[in-house]
CSV table of C-alpha atoms in Angstrom, one decimal:
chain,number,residue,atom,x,y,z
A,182,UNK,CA,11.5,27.6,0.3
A,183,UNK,CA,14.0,25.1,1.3
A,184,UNK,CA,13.8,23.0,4.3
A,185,UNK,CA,15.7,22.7,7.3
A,186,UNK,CA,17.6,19.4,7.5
A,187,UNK,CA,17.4,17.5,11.0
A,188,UNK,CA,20.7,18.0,13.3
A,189,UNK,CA,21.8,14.5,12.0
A,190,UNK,CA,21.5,15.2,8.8
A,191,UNK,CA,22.5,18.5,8.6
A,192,UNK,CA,25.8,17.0,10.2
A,193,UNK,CA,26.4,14.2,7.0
A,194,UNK,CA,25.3,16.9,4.6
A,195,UNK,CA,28.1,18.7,5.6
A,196,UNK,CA,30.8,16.3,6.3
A,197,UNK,CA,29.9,13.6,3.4
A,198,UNK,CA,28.7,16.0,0.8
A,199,UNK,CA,30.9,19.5,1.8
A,200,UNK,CA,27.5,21.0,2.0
A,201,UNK,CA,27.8,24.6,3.9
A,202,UNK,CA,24.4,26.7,4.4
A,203,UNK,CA,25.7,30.2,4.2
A,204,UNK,CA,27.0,28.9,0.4
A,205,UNK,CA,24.0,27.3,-0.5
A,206,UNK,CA,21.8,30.2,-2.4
A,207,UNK,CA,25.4,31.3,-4.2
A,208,UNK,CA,25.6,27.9,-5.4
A,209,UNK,CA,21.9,28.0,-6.9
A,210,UNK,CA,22.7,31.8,-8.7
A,211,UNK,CA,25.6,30.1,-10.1
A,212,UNK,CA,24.0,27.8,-12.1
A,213,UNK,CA,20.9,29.1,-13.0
A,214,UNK,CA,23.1,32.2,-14.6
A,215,UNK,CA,25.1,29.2,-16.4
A,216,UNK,CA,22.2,27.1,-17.6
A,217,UNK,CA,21.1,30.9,-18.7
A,218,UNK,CA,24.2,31.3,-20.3
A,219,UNK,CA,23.7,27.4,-22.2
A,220,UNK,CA,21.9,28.5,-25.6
A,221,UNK,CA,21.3,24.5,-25.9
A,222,UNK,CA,19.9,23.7,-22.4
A,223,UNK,CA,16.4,24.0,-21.4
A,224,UNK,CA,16.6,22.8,-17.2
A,225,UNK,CA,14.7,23.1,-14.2
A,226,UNK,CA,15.7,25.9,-12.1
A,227,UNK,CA,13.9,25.2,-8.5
A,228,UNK,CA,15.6,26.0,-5.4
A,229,UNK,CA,15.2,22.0,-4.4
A,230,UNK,CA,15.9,20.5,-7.6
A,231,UNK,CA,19.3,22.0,-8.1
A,232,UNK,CA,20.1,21.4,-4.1
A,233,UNK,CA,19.2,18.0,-5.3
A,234,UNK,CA,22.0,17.7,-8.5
A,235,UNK,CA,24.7,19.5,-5.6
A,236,UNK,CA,24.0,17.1,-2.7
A,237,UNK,CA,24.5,14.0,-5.6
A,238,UNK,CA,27.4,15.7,-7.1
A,239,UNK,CA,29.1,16.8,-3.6
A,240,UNK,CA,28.7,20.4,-4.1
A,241,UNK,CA,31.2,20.2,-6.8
A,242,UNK,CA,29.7,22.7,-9.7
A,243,UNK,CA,31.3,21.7,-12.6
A,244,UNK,CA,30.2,18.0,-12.1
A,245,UNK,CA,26.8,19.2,-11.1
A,246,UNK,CA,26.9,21.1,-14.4
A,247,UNK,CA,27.9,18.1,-16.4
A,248,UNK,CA,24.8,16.0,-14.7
A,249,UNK,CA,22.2,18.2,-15.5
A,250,UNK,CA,23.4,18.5,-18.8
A,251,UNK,CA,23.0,15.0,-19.4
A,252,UNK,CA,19.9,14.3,-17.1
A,253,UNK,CA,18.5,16.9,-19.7
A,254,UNK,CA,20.1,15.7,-22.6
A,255,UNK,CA,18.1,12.0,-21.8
A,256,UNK,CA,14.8,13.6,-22.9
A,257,UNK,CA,16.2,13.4,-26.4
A,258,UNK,CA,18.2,9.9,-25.7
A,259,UNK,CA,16.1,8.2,-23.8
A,260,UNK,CA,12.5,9.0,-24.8
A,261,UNK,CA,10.9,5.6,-23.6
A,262,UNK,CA,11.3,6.9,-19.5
A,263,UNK,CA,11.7,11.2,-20.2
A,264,UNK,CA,9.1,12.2,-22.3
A,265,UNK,CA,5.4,12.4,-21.8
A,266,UNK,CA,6.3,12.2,-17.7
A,267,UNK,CA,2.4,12.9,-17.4
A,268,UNK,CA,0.3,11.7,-14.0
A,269,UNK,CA,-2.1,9.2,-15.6
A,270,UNK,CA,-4.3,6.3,-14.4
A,271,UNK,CA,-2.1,3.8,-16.1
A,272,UNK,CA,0.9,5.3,-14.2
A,273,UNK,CA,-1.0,5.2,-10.8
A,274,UNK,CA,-1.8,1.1,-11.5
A,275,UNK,CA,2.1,0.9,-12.3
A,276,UNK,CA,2.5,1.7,-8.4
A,277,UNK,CA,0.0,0.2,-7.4
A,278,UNK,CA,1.4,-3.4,-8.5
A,279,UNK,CA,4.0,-2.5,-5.5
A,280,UNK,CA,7.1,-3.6,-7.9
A,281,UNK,CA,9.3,-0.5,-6.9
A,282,UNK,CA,8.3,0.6,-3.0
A,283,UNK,CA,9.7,4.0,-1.5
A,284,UNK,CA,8.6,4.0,2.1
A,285,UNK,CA,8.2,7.8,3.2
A,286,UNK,CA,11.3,7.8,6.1
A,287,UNK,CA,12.6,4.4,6.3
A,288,UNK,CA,16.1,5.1,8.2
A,289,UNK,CA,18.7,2.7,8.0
A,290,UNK,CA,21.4,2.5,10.8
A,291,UNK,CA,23.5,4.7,8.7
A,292,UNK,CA,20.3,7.3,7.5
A,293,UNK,CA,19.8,6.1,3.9
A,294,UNK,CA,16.5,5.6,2.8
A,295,UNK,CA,15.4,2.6,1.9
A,296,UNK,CA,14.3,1.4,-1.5
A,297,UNK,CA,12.8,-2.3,-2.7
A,298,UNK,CA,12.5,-3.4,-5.8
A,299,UNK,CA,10.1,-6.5,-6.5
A,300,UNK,CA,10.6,-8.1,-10.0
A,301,UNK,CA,8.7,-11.1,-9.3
A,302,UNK,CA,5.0,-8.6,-9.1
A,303,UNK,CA,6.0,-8.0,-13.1
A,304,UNK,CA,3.8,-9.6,-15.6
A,305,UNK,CA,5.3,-9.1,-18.8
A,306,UNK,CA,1.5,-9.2,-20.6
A,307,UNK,CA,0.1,-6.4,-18.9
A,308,UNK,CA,2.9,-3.8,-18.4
A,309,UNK,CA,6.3,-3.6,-20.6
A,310,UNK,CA,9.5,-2.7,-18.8
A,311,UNK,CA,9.3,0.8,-20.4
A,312,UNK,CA,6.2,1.7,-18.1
A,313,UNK,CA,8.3,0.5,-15.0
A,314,UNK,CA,11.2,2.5,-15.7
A,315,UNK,CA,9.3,5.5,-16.9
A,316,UNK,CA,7.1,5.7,-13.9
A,317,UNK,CA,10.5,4.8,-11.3
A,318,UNK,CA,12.2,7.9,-13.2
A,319,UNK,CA,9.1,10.0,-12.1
A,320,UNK,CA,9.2,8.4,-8.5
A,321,UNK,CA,12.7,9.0,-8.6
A,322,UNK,CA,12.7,12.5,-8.9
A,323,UNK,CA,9.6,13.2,-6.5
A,324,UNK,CA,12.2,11.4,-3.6
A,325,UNK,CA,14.7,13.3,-4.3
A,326,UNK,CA,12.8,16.4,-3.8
A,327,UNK,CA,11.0,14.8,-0.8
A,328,UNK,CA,13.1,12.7,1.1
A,329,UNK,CA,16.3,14.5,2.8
A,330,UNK,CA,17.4,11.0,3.6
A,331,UNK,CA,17.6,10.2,-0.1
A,332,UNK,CA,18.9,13.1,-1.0
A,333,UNK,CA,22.0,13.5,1.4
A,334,UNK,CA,22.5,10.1,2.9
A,335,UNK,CA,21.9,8.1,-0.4
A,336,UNK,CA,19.7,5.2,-1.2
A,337,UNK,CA,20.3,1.8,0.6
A,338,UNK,CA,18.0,-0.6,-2.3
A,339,UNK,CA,17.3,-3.9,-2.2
A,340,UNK,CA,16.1,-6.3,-4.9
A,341,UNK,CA,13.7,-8.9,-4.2
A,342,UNK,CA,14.0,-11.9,-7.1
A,343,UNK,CA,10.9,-13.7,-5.7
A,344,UNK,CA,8.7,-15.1,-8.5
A,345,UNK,CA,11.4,-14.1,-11.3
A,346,UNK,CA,10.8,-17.5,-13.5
A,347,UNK,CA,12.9,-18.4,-16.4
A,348,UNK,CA,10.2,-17.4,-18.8
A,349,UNK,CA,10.3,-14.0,-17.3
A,350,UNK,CA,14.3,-13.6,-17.4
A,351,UNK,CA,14.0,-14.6,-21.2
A,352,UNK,CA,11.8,-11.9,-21.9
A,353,UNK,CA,13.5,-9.3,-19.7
A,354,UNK,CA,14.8,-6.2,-22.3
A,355,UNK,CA,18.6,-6.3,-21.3
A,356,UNK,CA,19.6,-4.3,-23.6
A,357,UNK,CA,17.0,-1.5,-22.3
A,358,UNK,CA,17.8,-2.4,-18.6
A,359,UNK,CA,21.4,-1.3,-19.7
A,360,UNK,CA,20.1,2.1,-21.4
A,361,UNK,CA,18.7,2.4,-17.8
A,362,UNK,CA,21.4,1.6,-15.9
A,363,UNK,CA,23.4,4.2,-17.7
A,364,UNK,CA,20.8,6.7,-16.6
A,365,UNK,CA,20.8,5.7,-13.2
A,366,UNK,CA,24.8,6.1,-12.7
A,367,UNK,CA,25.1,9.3,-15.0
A,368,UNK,CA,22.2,11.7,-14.3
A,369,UNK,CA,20.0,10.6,-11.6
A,370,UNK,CA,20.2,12.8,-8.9
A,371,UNK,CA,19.9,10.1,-6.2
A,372,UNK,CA,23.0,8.3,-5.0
A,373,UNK,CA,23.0,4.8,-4.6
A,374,UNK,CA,25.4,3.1,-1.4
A,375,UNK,CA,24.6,-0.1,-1.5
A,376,UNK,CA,22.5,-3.2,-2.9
A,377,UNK,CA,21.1,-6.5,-1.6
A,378,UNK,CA,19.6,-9.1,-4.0
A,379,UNK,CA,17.9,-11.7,-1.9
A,380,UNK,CA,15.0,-14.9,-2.9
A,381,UNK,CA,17.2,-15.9,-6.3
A,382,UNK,CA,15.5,-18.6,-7.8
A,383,UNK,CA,18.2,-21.0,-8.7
A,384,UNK,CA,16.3,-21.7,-12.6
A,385,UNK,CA,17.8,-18.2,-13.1
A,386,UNK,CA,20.8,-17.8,-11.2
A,387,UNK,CA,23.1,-18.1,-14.5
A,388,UNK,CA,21.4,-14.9,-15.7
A,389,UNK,CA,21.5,-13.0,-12.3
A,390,UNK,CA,25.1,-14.1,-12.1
A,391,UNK,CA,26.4,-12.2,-15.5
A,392,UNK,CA,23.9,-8.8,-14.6
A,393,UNK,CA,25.7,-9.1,-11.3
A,394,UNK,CA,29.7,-9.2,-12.5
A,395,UNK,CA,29.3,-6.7,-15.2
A,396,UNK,CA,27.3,-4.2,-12.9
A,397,UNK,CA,29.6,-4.7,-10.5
A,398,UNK,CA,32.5,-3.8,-12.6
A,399,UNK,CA,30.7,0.0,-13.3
A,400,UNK,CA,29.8,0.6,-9.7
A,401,UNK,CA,31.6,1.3,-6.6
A,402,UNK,CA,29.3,0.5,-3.8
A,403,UNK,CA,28.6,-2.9,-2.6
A,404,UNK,CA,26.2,-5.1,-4.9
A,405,UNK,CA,26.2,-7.9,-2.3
A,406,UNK,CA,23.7,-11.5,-3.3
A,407,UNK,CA,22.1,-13.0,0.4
A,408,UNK,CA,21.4,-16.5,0.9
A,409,UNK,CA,17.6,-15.5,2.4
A,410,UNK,CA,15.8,-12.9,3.5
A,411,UNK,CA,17.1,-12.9,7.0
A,412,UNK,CA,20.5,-12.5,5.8
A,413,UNK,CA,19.0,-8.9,5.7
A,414,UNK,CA,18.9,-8.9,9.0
A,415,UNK,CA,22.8,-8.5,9.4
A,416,UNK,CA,22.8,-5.4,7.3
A,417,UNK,CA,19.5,-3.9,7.7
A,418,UNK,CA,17.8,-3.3,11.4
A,419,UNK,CA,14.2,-4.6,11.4
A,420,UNK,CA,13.1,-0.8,12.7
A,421,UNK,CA,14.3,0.1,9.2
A,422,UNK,CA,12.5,-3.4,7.4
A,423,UNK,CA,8.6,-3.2,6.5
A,424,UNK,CA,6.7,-6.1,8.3
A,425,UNK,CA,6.7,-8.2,4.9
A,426,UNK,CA,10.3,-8.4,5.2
A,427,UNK,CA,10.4,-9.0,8.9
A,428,UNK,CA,10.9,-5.6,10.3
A,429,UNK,CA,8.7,-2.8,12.3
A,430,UNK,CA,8.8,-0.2,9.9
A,431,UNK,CA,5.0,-0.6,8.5
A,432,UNK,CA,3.5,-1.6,5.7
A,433,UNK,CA,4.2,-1.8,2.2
A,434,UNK,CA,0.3,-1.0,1.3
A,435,UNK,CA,1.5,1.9,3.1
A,436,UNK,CA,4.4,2.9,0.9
A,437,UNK,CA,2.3,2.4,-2.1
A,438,UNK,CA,-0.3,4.9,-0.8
A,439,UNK,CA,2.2,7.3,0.1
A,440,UNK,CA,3.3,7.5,-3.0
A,441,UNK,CA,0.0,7.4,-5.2
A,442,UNK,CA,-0.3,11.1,-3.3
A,443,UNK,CA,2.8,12.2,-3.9
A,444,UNK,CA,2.2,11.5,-7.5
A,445,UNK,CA,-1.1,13.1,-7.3
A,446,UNK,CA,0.5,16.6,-5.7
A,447,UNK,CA,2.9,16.5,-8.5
A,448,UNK,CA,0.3,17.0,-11.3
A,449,UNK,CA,1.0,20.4,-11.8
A,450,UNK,CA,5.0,20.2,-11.7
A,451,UNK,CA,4.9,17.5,-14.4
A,452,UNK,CA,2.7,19.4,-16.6
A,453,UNK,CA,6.0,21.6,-17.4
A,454,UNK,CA,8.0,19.1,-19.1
A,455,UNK,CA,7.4,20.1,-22.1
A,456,UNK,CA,9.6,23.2,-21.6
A,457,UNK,CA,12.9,21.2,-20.9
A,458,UNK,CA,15.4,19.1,-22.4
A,459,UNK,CA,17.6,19.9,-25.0
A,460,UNK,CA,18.3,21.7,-28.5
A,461,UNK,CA,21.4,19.5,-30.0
A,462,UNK,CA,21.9,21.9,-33.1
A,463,UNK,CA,22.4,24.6,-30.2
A,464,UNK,CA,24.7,22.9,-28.4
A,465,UNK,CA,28.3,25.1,-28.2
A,466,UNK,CA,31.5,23.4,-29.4
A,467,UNK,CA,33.6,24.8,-27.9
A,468,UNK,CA,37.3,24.5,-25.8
A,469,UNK,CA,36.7,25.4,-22.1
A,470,UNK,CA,38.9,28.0,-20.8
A,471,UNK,CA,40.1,27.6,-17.2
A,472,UNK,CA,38.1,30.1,-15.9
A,473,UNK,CA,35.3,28.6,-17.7
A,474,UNK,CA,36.2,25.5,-16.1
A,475,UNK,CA,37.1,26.3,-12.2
A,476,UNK,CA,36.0,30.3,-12.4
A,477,UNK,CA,38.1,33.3,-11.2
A,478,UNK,CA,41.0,31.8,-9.0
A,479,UNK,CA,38.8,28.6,-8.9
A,480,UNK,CA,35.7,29.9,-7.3
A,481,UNK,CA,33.6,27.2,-9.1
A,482,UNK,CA,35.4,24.8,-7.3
A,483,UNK,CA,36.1,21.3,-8.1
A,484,UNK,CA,35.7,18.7,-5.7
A,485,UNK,CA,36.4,14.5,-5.3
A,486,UNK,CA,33.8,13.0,-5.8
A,487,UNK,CA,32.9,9.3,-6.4
């Protein structure tokens, strides 16, 4: 059963992402008779799930389509972070180094929620990058089931450099960090608004420097690179900041735990991934007709979106 969304973010759901209650459950029938009718497809079909693909796709249908498609189609392309998405002890220590945090309802001024990433607690010898990204892709997909303010306001992240070395850079997968990247624009069903990069060691700033011009080039929200960590302070309120980063908002300990339970109480939902992904050789090649496309007198609607 779906739940309510506050007053305040019922309001941005509807103005931001064209979201309409009384629309909502036609929506859902709609595509879970077309990923019925996709002989290649095998997708999720929960009520909060594909509320979650709308919301990031702006209720448009046919891009929501197009998302799932792919975020399915990743099982088989990117295996390292979409297959064997089990709940095991060596994915609970992966939170609990406290790399990735996702405090449970850290608002920012303008609702998103708050995500931090900490390189630095990386150490290359005990955990590969492919762990990281394959438990964050896990974590990603509990928020966006949990967090209203992820799911309609977007994702306000920032990424903390501190204790990055040179040694660490040079054995940093940039060519899997790119695979990743692609993920995170095409199929993810969270939105990203904005990033801040702050504590830059200046032995790696060449490095950071060429991520940061050719992500920014793909993107169209904000990558901005702060001096210190008080810079954060300009864009980010301290009621929205943990007490590590000079805020009010709690603990990161407490982040962590949150989310070592919500992995726990999603046993059972990622015990089901073997059914999904997708059958290549069943895939239709076809020409889309119109009403394929937009549906009669285009009821499917297609939206701008960004």
């Amino acid at each position: 059963m779906r739940r309510p969304l506050s007053p305040t973010l019922a309001k941005l759901a509807e103005q931001e992402l064209n979201e309409t209650p009384d629309r909502i459950q036609q929506d859902i029938i709609i595509l879970r008779v077309w990923i019925r009718q996709q002989p290649h497809l095998r997708a999720r079909t929960e009520d909060d799930f594909l509320i979650a693909f709308l919301r990031r796709c702006r209720y448009s249908l046919e891009e929501t389509k197009r998302r799932l498609d792919r975020y399915f189609s990743y099982y088989n392309l990117f295996p390292e972070i979409m297959s064997n998405r089990y709940i095991t002890q060596r994915l609970l220590d992966v939170n609990r180094l406290g790399m990735f945090i996702y405090p449970d309802l850290p608002k920012c001024d303008n609702r998103t929620a708050l995500f931090i990433a900490r390189f630095g607690r990386l150490d290359p010898n005990q955990y590969s990058l492919r762990e990281i990204y394959h438990f964050t892709s896990m974590a990603m997909e509990i928020v966006a089931l949990e967090n209203d303010y992820a799911s309609v306001a977007g994702i306000c992240e920032i990424i903390d450099l501190e204790g990055v070395s040179s040694d660490k850079m040079r054995r940093f997968d940039k060519q899997f960090f790119r695979r990743w990247w692609s993920w995170l624009h095409d199929c993810s069903p969270l939105r990203i608004k904005e990033v801040y990069v702050i504590n830059m060691p200046k032995d790696i700033q060449g490095s950071i420097m060429y991520l940061y011009n050719m992500l920014s080039m793909q993107v169209n929200y904000p990558i901005r690179v702060l001096k210190n960590t008080e810079e954060l302070f300009d864009h980010i309120g301290k009621s929205s900041l943990p007490e590590e980063y000079g805020g009010t908002n709690g603990h990161l300990n407490e982040s962590i735990a949150y989310m070592e339970d919500l992995l726990n109480s999603y046993r059972g939902y990622f015990e089901q991934e073997y059914k999904y992904g997708t059958i290549e050789e069943l895939r239709p090649i076809e020409t889309a007709t119109y009403e394929a496309e937009f549906g009669v007198n285009g009821s499917f609607r297609r939206l701008n979106w960004d």
